[in-house]
Amino acid sequence: MALWLFIVPALVMYIATVIAPSLQSIEISLTDWDGVNAAYNYIGFANYTDIVQADRFWNAVTNTLLLGFGSAVIINVISLGVALLLDRLRHWQGLFRTLVYLPSLMSGFIAATIWKYILNYNFGVVNTTLREHGMETWAKDWFGDSGLVIWVLLFVLCFTLGGNTTLIYLANLQSVPRDLVEAARIDGASGLQVFRYVTWPMLAGSVTVNMTLGIIAGWTIFDQILVLTAGGPGFVSETMAFFIYKVGFGEYRAGYGSAAAVLLFLVVMATTVGANHYMRRREIQA
């Protein structure tokens, strides 16, 4: 009974701040509420039908898939490489760990603001440098070119995130038994073979954790879109999270936005569970 006295306060707060609003969002998704007026009507699944028939929604889904899965894979590859380098260091390891982790301490909003100035078309460092070195044609409107903007956003995301991922890999690498590594080397295994047959299987757990967290973070990308493009040009760079915000608060269609939020929740759950199940199976096989 005493244990429940510790659990109940946190449980009540969780229900009040997470469960209850989530259930209310499902109810609102079945209405035509504009988010301002008290009056609204129940319209059933009309919002869901309209959403899945809208090209704008599917564009947001495509962008979210690209940015979510793309950033998760690229960040994990880069972070694993950095972790392998850090694991080989014998001096100044603490300093380099700190330098790698520092970007994670910066909010996505601030990091995106810095990149917005760096890639500004008129006075950004990138375009200014290109112009000064006679490469005028290489200077681009990085956030205004509809064919380029998503790839620029993917680049920004990959260089904004990743500090936590690197440290998780590094911690796992340092727990790999050195006896196994030395035994493989004595048997004549090359560095690549040691990584493939000894180190990589030992990293299965951290790969699962990092990929799962990366996919979830990718599905809910919002700050960077808000600061860098606001979904533009037009609706080209909208993600699902930004789409929900824009229609729910910017266009005063709270019911429509709530329906999109419910769909996002279902997609996040399905992809996360599916990816986690696949990665867990890989752990067993490894």
mmCIF file of N, CA, C and O in Angstrom, residues 131-209:
data_model
loop_
_atom_site.group_PDB
_atom_site.id
_atom_site.type_symbol
_atom_site.label_atom_id
_atom_site.label_comp_id
_atom_site.label_asym_id
_atom_site.label_seq_id
_atom_site.Cartn_x
_atom_site.Cartn_y
_atom_site.Cartn_z
ATOM 1 N N ARG A 131 30.429 33.130 -53.745
ATOM 2 C CA ARG A 131 30.519 34.297 -54.637
ATOM 3 C C ARG A 131 31.927 34.881 -54.645
ATOM 4 O O ARG A 131 32.436 35.288 -55.686
ATOM 5 N N GLU A 132 32.541 34.928 -53.477
ATOM 6 C CA GLU A 132 33.889 35.499 -53.383
ATOM 7 C C GLU A 132 34.918 34.661 -54.123
ATOM 8 O O GLU A 132 35.978 35.175 -54.517
ATOM 9 N N HIS A 133 34.638 33.371 -54.299
ATOM 10 C CA HIS A 133 35.577 32.484 -54.984
ATOM 11 C C HIS A 133 35.152 32.184 -56.422
ATOM 12 O O HIS A 133 35.570 31.189 -57.022
ATOM 13 N N GLY A 134 34.306 33.056 -56.961
ATOM 14 C CA GLY A 134 33.936 32.954 -58.369
ATOM 15 C C GLY A 134 32.966 31.845 -58.708
ATOM 16 O O GLY A 134 32.849 31.473 -59.885
ATOM 17 N N MET A 135 32.281 31.316 -57.714
ATOM 18 C CA MET A 135 31.314 30.234 -57.968
ATOM 19 C C MET A 135 29.890 30.750 -57.773
ATOM 20 O O MET A 135 29.100 30.211 -57.003
ATOM 21 N N GLU A 136 29.574 31.811 -58.466
ATOM 22 C CA GLU A 136 28.276 32.475 -58.347
ATOM 23 C C GLU A 136 27.123 31.531 -58.659
ATOM 24 O O GLU A 136 26.068 31.572 -58.004
ATOM 25 N N THR A 137 27.312 30.677 -59.650
ATOM 26 C CA THR A 137 26.223 29.773 -60.042
ATOM 27 C C THR A 137 25.931 28.719 -58.978
ATOM 28 O O THR A 137 24.874 28.107 -58.990
ATOM 29 N N TRP A 138 26.862 28.500 -58.065
ATOM 30 C CA TRP A 138 26.655 27.516 -57.003
ATOM 31 C C TRP A 138 25.857 28.087 -55.841
ATOM 32 O O TRP A 138 25.354 27.334 -54.997
ATOM 33 N N ALA A 139 25.780 29.402 -55.778
ATOM 34 C CA ALA A 139 24.999 30.038 -54.711
ATOM 35 C C ALA A 139 23.512 29.798 -54.957
ATOM 36 O O ALA A 139 22.996 30.095 -56.028
ATOM 37 N N LYS A 140 22.843 29.233 -53.980
ATOM 38 C CA LYS A 140 21.446 28.845 -54.142
ATOM 39 C C LYS A 140 20.568 29.510 -53.085
ATOM 40 O O LYS A 140 21.039 29.923 -52.029
ATOM 41 N N ASP A 141 19.285 29.583 -53.405
ATOM 42 C CA ASP A 141 18.298 29.957 -52.389
ATOM 43 C C ASP A 141 17.932 28.658 -51.677
ATOM 44 O O ASP A 141 16.945 28.000 -52.012
ATOM 45 N N TRP A 142 18.743 28.285 -50.693
ATOM 46 C CA TRP A 142 18.701 26.954 -50.104
ATOM 47 C C TRP A 142 17.338 26.591 -49.529
ATOM 48 O O TRP A 142 16.931 25.429 -49.578
ATOM 49 N N PHE A 143 16.641 27.571 -48.980
ATOM 50 C CA PHE A 143 15.336 27.300 -48.378
ATOM 51 C C PHE A 143 14.171 27.764 -49.253
ATOM 52 O O PHE A 143 13.016 27.622 -48.865
ATOM 53 N N GLY A 144 14.478 28.310 -50.418
ATOM 54 C CA GLY A 144 13.421 28.786 -51.308
ATOM 55 C C GLY A 144 13.269 27.971 -52.569
ATOM 56 O O GLY A 144 12.306 28.159 -53.327
ATOM 57 N N ASP A 145 14.200 27.061 -52.825
ATOM 58 C CA ASP A 145 14.153 26.196 -54.000
ATOM 59 C C ASP A 145 13.345 24.945 -53.652
ATOM 60 O O ASP A 145 13.763 24.130 -52.836
ATOM 61 N N SER A 146 12.190 24.775 -54.276
ATOM 62 C CA SER A 146 11.288 23.668 -53.936
ATOM 63 C C SER A 146 11.907 22.301 -54.216
ATOM 64 O O SER A 146 11.535 21.301 -53.585
ATOM 65 N N GLY A 147 12.846 22.220 -55.138
ATOM 66 C CA GLY A 147 13.482 20.945 -55.442
ATOM 67 C C GLY A 147 14.669 20.633 -54.558
ATOM 68 O O GLY A 147 15.181 19.508 -54.559
ATOM 69 N N LEU A 148 15.099 21.627 -53.784
ATOM 70 C CA LEU A 148 16.305 21.490 -52.994
ATOM 71 C C LEU A 148 16.043 21.512 -51.491
ATOM 72 O O LEU A 148 16.815 20.955 -50.706
ATOM 73 N N VAL A 149 14.949 22.137 -51.081
ATOM 74 C CA VAL A 149 14.742 22.469 -49.671
ATOM 75 C C VAL A 149 14.703 21.241 -48.755
ATOM 76 O O VAL A 149 15.262 21.269 -47.649
ATOM 77 N N ILE A 150 14.081 20.147 -49.190
ATOM 78 C CA ILE A 150 13.991 18.964 -48.333
ATOM 79 C C ILE A 150 15.369 18.369 -48.067
ATOM 80 O O ILE A 150 15.677 17.941 -46.941
ATOM 81 N N TRP A 151 16.230 18.381 -49.076
ATOM 82 C CA TRP A 151 17.573 17.824 -48.906
ATOM 83 C C TRP A 151 18.417 18.721 -48.010
ATOM 84 O O TRP A 151 19.249 18.218 -47.246
ATOM 85 N N VAL A 152 18.200 20.016 -48.091
ATOM 86 C CA VAL A 152 18.895 20.947 -47.195
ATOM 87 C C VAL A 152 18.440 20.717 -45.753
ATOM 88 O O VAL A 152 19.253 20.710 -44.821
ATOM 89 N N LEU A 153 17.143 20.523 -45.563
ATOM 90 C CA LEU A 153 16.612 20.244 -44.222
ATOM 91 C C LEU A 153 17.187 18.942 -43.669
ATOM 92 O O LEU A 153 17.516 18.853 -42.483
ATOM 93 N N LEU A 154 17.318 17.931 -44.519
ATOM 94 C CA LEU A 154 17.904 16.659 -44.080
ATOM 95 C C LEU A 154 19.352 16.866 -43.639
ATOM 96 O O LEU A 154 19.790 16.331 -42.612
ATOM 97 N N PHE A 155 20.090 17.664 -44.397
ATOM 98 C CA PHE A 155 21.476 17.986 -44.041
ATOM 99 C C PHE A 155 21.546 18.691 -42.689
ATOM 100 O O PHE A 155 22.354 18.328 -41.835
ATOM 101 N N VAL A 156 20.689 19.677 -42.495
ATOM 102 C CA VAL A 156 20.676 20.440 -41.241
ATOM 103 C C VAL A 156 20.349 19.529 -40.059
ATOM 104 O O VAL A 156 20.978 19.605 -38.997
ATOM 105 N N LEU A 157 19.363 18.660 -40.236
ATOM 106 C CA LEU A 157 18.977 17.747 -39.156
ATOM 107 C C LEU A 157 20.123 16.827 -38.767
ATOM 108 O O LEU A 157 20.361 16.565 -37.586
ATOM 109 N N CYS A 158 20.842 16.333 -39.762
ATOM 110 C CA CYS A 158 21.923 15.386 -39.483
ATOM 111 C C CYS A 158 23.077 16.041 -38.736
ATOM 112 O O CYS A 158 23.808 15.378 -38.010
ATOM 113 N N PHE A 159 23.256 17.348 -38.906
ATOM 114 C CA PHE A 159 24.337 18.038 -38.217
ATOM 115 C C PHE A 159 23.863 18.719 -36.940
ATOM 116 O O PHE A 159 24.652 19.310 -36.217
ATOM 117 N N THR A 160 22.559 18.641 -36.666
ATOM 118 C CA THR A 160 22.015 19.218 -35.437
ATOM 119 C C THR A 160 21.875 18.151 -34.362
ATOM 120 O O THR A 160 22.101 18.404 -33.177
ATOM 121 N N LEU A 161 21.499 16.952 -34.768
ATOM 122 C CA LEU A 161 21.269 15.853 -33.834
ATOM 123 C C LEU A 161 22.467 14.912 -33.827
ATOM 124 O O LEU A 161 23.370 15.037 -34.632
ATOM 125 N N GLY A 162 22.494 13.974 -32.915
ATOM 126 C CA GLY A 162 23.500 12.925 -32.960
ATOM 127 C C GLY A 162 24.416 12.817 -31.760
ATOM 128 O O GLY A 162 25.117 11.807 -31.609
ATOM 129 N N GLY A 163 24.468 13.833 -30.886
ATOM 130 C CA GLY A 163 25.359 13.760 -29.733
ATOM 131 C C GLY A 163 25.022 12.621 -28.795
ATOM 132 O O GLY A 163 25.900 11.843 -28.379
ATOM 133 N N ASN A 164 23.749 12.485 -28.458
ATOM 134 C CA ASN A 164 23.323 11.390 -27.582
ATOM 135 C C ASN A 164 23.590 10.030 -28.221
ATOM 136 O O ASN A 164 24.010 9.081 -27.548
ATOM 137 N N THR A 165 23.321 9.943 -29.513
ATOM 138 C CA THR A 165 23.520 8.692 -30.241
ATOM 139 C C THR A 165 24.978 8.253 -30.169
ATOM 140 O O THR A 165 25.282 7.078 -29.931
ATOM 141 N N THR A 166 25.883 9.198 -30.354
ATOM 142 C CA THR A 166 27.312 8.889 -30.302
ATOM 143 C C THR A 166 27.717 8.358 -28.934
ATOM 144 O O THR A 166 28.456 7.370 -28.827
ATOM 145 N N LEU A 167 27.233 8.990 -27.884
ATOM 146 C CA LEU A 167 27.608 8.568 -26.534
ATOM 147 C C LEU A 167 27.057 7.187 -26.186
ATOM 148 O O LEU A 167 27.700 6.406 -25.477
ATOM 149 N N ILE A 168 25.857 6.871 -26.688
ATOM 150 C CA ILE A 168 25.296 5.535 -26.448
ATOM 151 C C ILE A 168 26.160 4.478 -27.130
ATOM 152 O O ILE A 168 26.473 3.431 -26.541
ATOM 153 N N TYR A 169 26.566 4.752 -28.370
ATOM 154 C CA TYR A 169 27.446 3.803 -29.063
ATOM 155 C C TYR A 169 28.787 3.686 -28.349
ATOM 156 O O TYR A 169 29.340 2.583 -28.207
ATOM 157 N N LEU A 170 29.332 4.808 -27.903
ATOM 158 C CA LEU A 170 30.625 4.789 -27.238
ATOM 159 C C LEU A 170 30.569 3.981 -25.943
ATOM 160 O O LEU A 170 31.484 3.195 -25.647
ATOM 161 N N ALA A 171 29.498 4.167 -25.180
ATOM 162 C CA ALA A 171 29.347 3.406 -23.937
ATOM 163 C C ALA A 171 29.276 1.914 -24.224
ATOM 164 O O ALA A 171 29.867 1.090 -23.500
ATOM 165 N N ASN A 172 28.554 1.551 -25.300
ATOM 166 C CA ASN A 172 28.443 0.137 -25.662
ATOM 167 C C ASN A 172 29.783 -0.417 -26.147
ATOM 168 O O ASN A 172 30.171 -1.551 -25.830
ATOM 169 N N LEU A 173 30.523 0.394 -26.924
ATOM 170 C CA LEU A 173 31.826 -0.049 -27.416
ATOM 171 C C LEU A 173 32.795 -0.334 -26.274
ATOM 172 O O LEU A 173 33.569 -1.299 -26.320
ATOM 173 N N GLN A 174 32.731 0.485 -25.238
ATOM 174 C CA GLN A 174 33.657 0.309 -24.126
ATOM 175 C C GLN A 174 33.264 -0.856 -23.215
ATOM 176 O O GLN A 174 34.027 -1.217 -22.324
ATOM 177 N N SER A 175 32.073 -1.415 -23.464
ATOM 178 C CA SER A 175 31.668 -2.595 -22.700
ATOM 179 C C SER A 175 31.958 -3.895 -23.448
ATOM 180 O O SER A 175 31.724 -4.979 -22.925
ATOM 181 N N VAL A 176 32.453 -3.776 -24.687
ATOM 182 C CA VAL A 176 32.815 -4.979 -25.447
ATOM 183 C C VAL A 176 34.033 -5.622 -24.790
ATOM 184 O O VAL A 176 35.053 -4.957 -24.578
ATOM 185 N N PRO A 177 33.968 -6.901 -24.435
ATOM 186 C CA PRO A 177 35.097 -7.573 -23.776
ATOM 187 C C PRO A 177 36.379 -7.498 -24.619
ATOM 188 O O PRO A 177 36.390 -7.936 -25.771
ATOM 189 N N ARG A 178 37.435 -6.949 -24.042
ATOM 190 C CA ARG A 178 38.696 -6.822 -24.769
ATOM 191 C C ARG A 178 39.315 -8.183 -25.058
ATOM 192 O O ARG A 178 40.082 -8.331 -26.017
ATOM 193 N N ASP A 179 38.981 -9.157 -24.228
ATOM 194 C CA ASP A 179 39.520 -10.507 -24.445
ATOM 195 C C ASP A 179 39.089 -11.058 -25.792
ATOM 196 O O ASP A 179 39.869 -11.708 -26.501
ATOM 197 N N LEU A 180 37.813 -10.816 -26.154
ATOM 198 C CA LEU A 180 37.308 -11.312 -27.440
ATOM 199 C C LEU A 180 38.019 -10.633 -28.604
ATOM 200 O O LEU A 180 38.362 -11.269 -29.603
ATOM 201 N N VAL A 181 38.216 -9.332 -28.465
ATOM 202 C CA VAL A 181 38.886 -8.575 -29.527
ATOM 203 C C VAL A 181 40.322 -9.064 -29.694
ATOM 204 O O VAL A 181 40.787 -9.304 -30.823
ATOM 205 N N GLU A 182 41.029 -9.222 -28.578
ATOM 206 C CA GLU A 182 42.418 -9.675 -28.648
ATOM 207 C C GLU A 182 42.511 -11.100 -29.190
ATOM 208 O O GLU A 182 43.414 -11.425 -29.967
ATOM 209 N N ALA A 183 41.556 -11.946 -28.811
ATOM 210 C CA ALA A 183 41.554 -13.331 -29.312
ATOM 211 C C ALA A 183 41.360 -13.359 -30.818
ATOM 212 O O ALA A 183 42.019 -14.143 -31.527
ATOM 213 N N ALA A 184 40.452 -12.491 -31.328
ATOM 214 C CA ALA A 184 40.220 -12.432 -32.767
ATOM 215 C C ALA A 184 41.464 -11.952 -33.498
ATOM 216 O O ALA A 184 41.810 -12.465 -34.574
ATOM 217 N N ARG A 185 42.160 -10.988 -32.928
ATOM 218 C CA ARG A 185 43.379 -10.481 -33.567
ATOM 219 C C ARG A 185 44.497 -11.526 -33.558
ATOM 220 O O ARG A 185 45.237 -11.649 -34.536
ATOM 221 N N ILE A 186 44.590 -12.256 -32.469
ATOM 222 C CA ILE A 186 45.601 -13.328 -32.398
ATOM 223 C C ILE A 186 45.331 -14.398 -33.444
ATOM 224 O O ILE A 186 46.253 -14.974 -34.042
ATOM 225 N N ASP A 187 44.042 -14.665 -33.702
ATOM 226 C CA ASP A 187 43.664 -15.661 -34.711
ATOM 227 C C ASP A 187 43.856 -15.148 -36.133
ATOM 228 O O ASP A 187 43.562 -15.865 -37.090
ATOM 229 N N GLY A 188 44.315 -13.906 -36.276
ATOM 230 C CA GLY A 188 44.615 -13.373 -37.596
ATOM 231 C C GLY A 188 43.521 -12.542 -38.227
ATOM 232 O O GLY A 188 43.599 -12.213 -39.421
ATOM 233 N N ALA A 189 42.495 -12.182 -37.474
ATOM 234 C CA ALA A 189 41.410 -11.375 -38.023
ATOM 235 C C ALA A 189 41.883 -9.949 -38.268
ATOM 236 O O ALA A 189 42.622 -9.366 -37.464
ATOM 237 N N SER A 190 41.452 -9.373 -39.387
ATOM 238 C CA SER A 190 41.781 -7.990 -39.693
ATOM 239 C C SER A 190 40.897 -7.065 -38.860
ATOM 240 O O SER A 190 39.946 -7.507 -38.197
ATOM 241 N N GLY A 191 41.192 -5.774 -38.905
ATOM 242 C CA GLY A 191 40.380 -4.811 -38.164
ATOM 243 C C GLY A 191 38.929 -4.841 -38.596
ATOM 244 O O GLY A 191 38.012 -4.760 -37.769
ATOM 245 N N LEU A 192 38.695 -4.968 -39.916
ATOM 246 C CA LEU A 192 37.334 -5.026 -40.441
ATOM 247 C C LEU A 192 36.624 -6.296 -39.982
ATOM 248 O O LEU A 192 35.433 -6.268 -39.645
ATOM 249 N N GLN A 193 37.342 -7.399 -39.971
ATOM 250 C CA GLN A 193 36.747 -8.667 -39.532
ATOM 251 C C GLN A 193 36.426 -8.646 -38.038
ATOM 252 O O GLN A 193 35.414 -9.181 -37.603
ATOM 253 N N VAL A 194 37.294 -7.998 -37.245
ATOM 254 C CA VAL A 194 37.018 -7.871 -35.813
ATOM 255 C C VAL A 194 35.733 -7.085 -35.596
ATOM 256 O O VAL A 194 34.882 -7.456 -34.775
ATOM 257 N N PHE A 195 35.591 -6.007 -36.361
ATOM 258 C CA PHE A 195 34.368 -5.201 -36.233
ATOM 259 C C PHE A 195 33.150 -5.996 -36.682
ATOM 260 O O PHE A 195 32.115 -5.978 -36.023
ATOM 261 N N ARG A 196 33.263 -6.708 -37.801
ATOM 262 C CA ARG A 196 32.117 -7.416 -38.373
ATOM 263 C C ARG A 196 31.662 -8.570 -37.497
ATOM 264 O O ARG A 196 30.457 -8.753 -37.283
ATOM 265 N N TYR A 197 32.585 -9.344 -36.963
ATOM 266 C CA TYR A 197 32.208 -10.579 -36.278
ATOM 267 C C TYR A 197 32.256 -10.496 -34.754
ATOM 268 O O TYR A 197 31.714 -11.368 -34.079
ATOM 269 N N VAL A 198 32.882 -9.448 -34.207
ATOM 270 C CA VAL A 198 32.965 -9.314 -32.750
ATOM 271 C C VAL A 198 32.247 -8.061 -32.262
ATOM 272 O O VAL A 198 31.311 -8.137 -31.463
ATOM 273 N N THR A 199 32.675 -6.907 -32.766
ATOM 274 C CA THR A 199 32.136 -5.635 -32.257
ATOM 275 C C THR A 199 30.691 -5.416 -32.679
ATOM 276 O O THR A 199 29.836 -5.070 -31.851
ATOM 277 N N TRP A 200 30.398 -5.589 -33.973
ATOM 278 C CA TRP A 200 29.060 -5.287 -34.495
ATOM 279 C C TRP A 200 27.957 -6.084 -33.802
ATOM 280 O O TRP A 200 26.937 -5.507 -33.409
ATOM 281 N N PRO A 201 28.109 -7.413 -33.612
ATOM 282 C CA PRO A 201 27.049 -8.136 -32.877
ATOM 283 C C PRO A 201 26.857 -7.623 -31.456
ATOM 284 O O PRO A 201 25.743 -7.636 -30.933
ATOM 285 N N MET A 202 27.930 -7.158 -30.830
ATOM 286 C CA MET A 202 27.828 -6.638 -29.472
ATOM 287 C C MET A 202 27.079 -5.299 -29.416
ATOM 288 O O MET A 202 26.613 -4.888 -28.356
ATOM 289 N N LEU A 203 26.986 -4.626 -30.553
ATOM 290 C CA LEU A 203 26.322 -3.326 -30.609
ATOM 291 C C LEU A 203 24.831 -3.436 -30.935
ATOM 292 O O LEU A 203 24.158 -2.410 -31.087
ATOM 293 N N ALA A 204 24.321 -4.643 -31.052
ATOM 294 C CA ALA A 204 22.934 -4.834 -31.483
ATOM 295 C C ALA A 204 21.947 -4.083 -30.601
ATOM 296 O O ALA A 204 21.006 -3.439 -31.101
ATOM 297 N N GLY A 205 22.139 -4.119 -29.296
ATOM 298 C CA GLY A 205 21.216 -3.445 -28.387
ATOM 299 C C GLY A 205 21.207 -1.944 -28.568
ATOM 300 O O GLY A 205 20.148 -1.311 -28.612
ATOM 301 N N SER A 206 22.400 -1.347 -28.694
ATOM 302 C CA SER A 206 22.465 0.107 -28.862
ATOM 303 C C SER A 206 21.954 0.539 -30.233
ATOM 304 O O SER A 206 21.389 1.630 -30.370
ATOM 305 N N VAL A 207 22.126 -0.301 -31.245
ATOM 306 C CA VAL A 207 21.576 0.014 -32.573
ATOM 307 C C VAL A 207 20.045 0.076 -32.495
ATOM 308 O O VAL A 207 19.414 0.983 -33.046
ATOM 309 N N THR A 208 19.449 -0.873 -31.796
ATOM 310 C CA THR A 208 17.990 -0.889 -31.632
ATOM 311 C C THR A 208 17.507 0.372 -30.929
ATOM 312 O O THR A 208 16.562 1.028 -31.375
ATOM 313 N N VAL A 209 18.168 0.722 -29.833
ATOM 314 C CA VAL A 209 17.773 1.910 -29.071
ATOM 315 C C VAL A 209 17.922 3.172 -29.918
ATOM 316 O O VAL A 209 16.999 3.999 -30.010
#
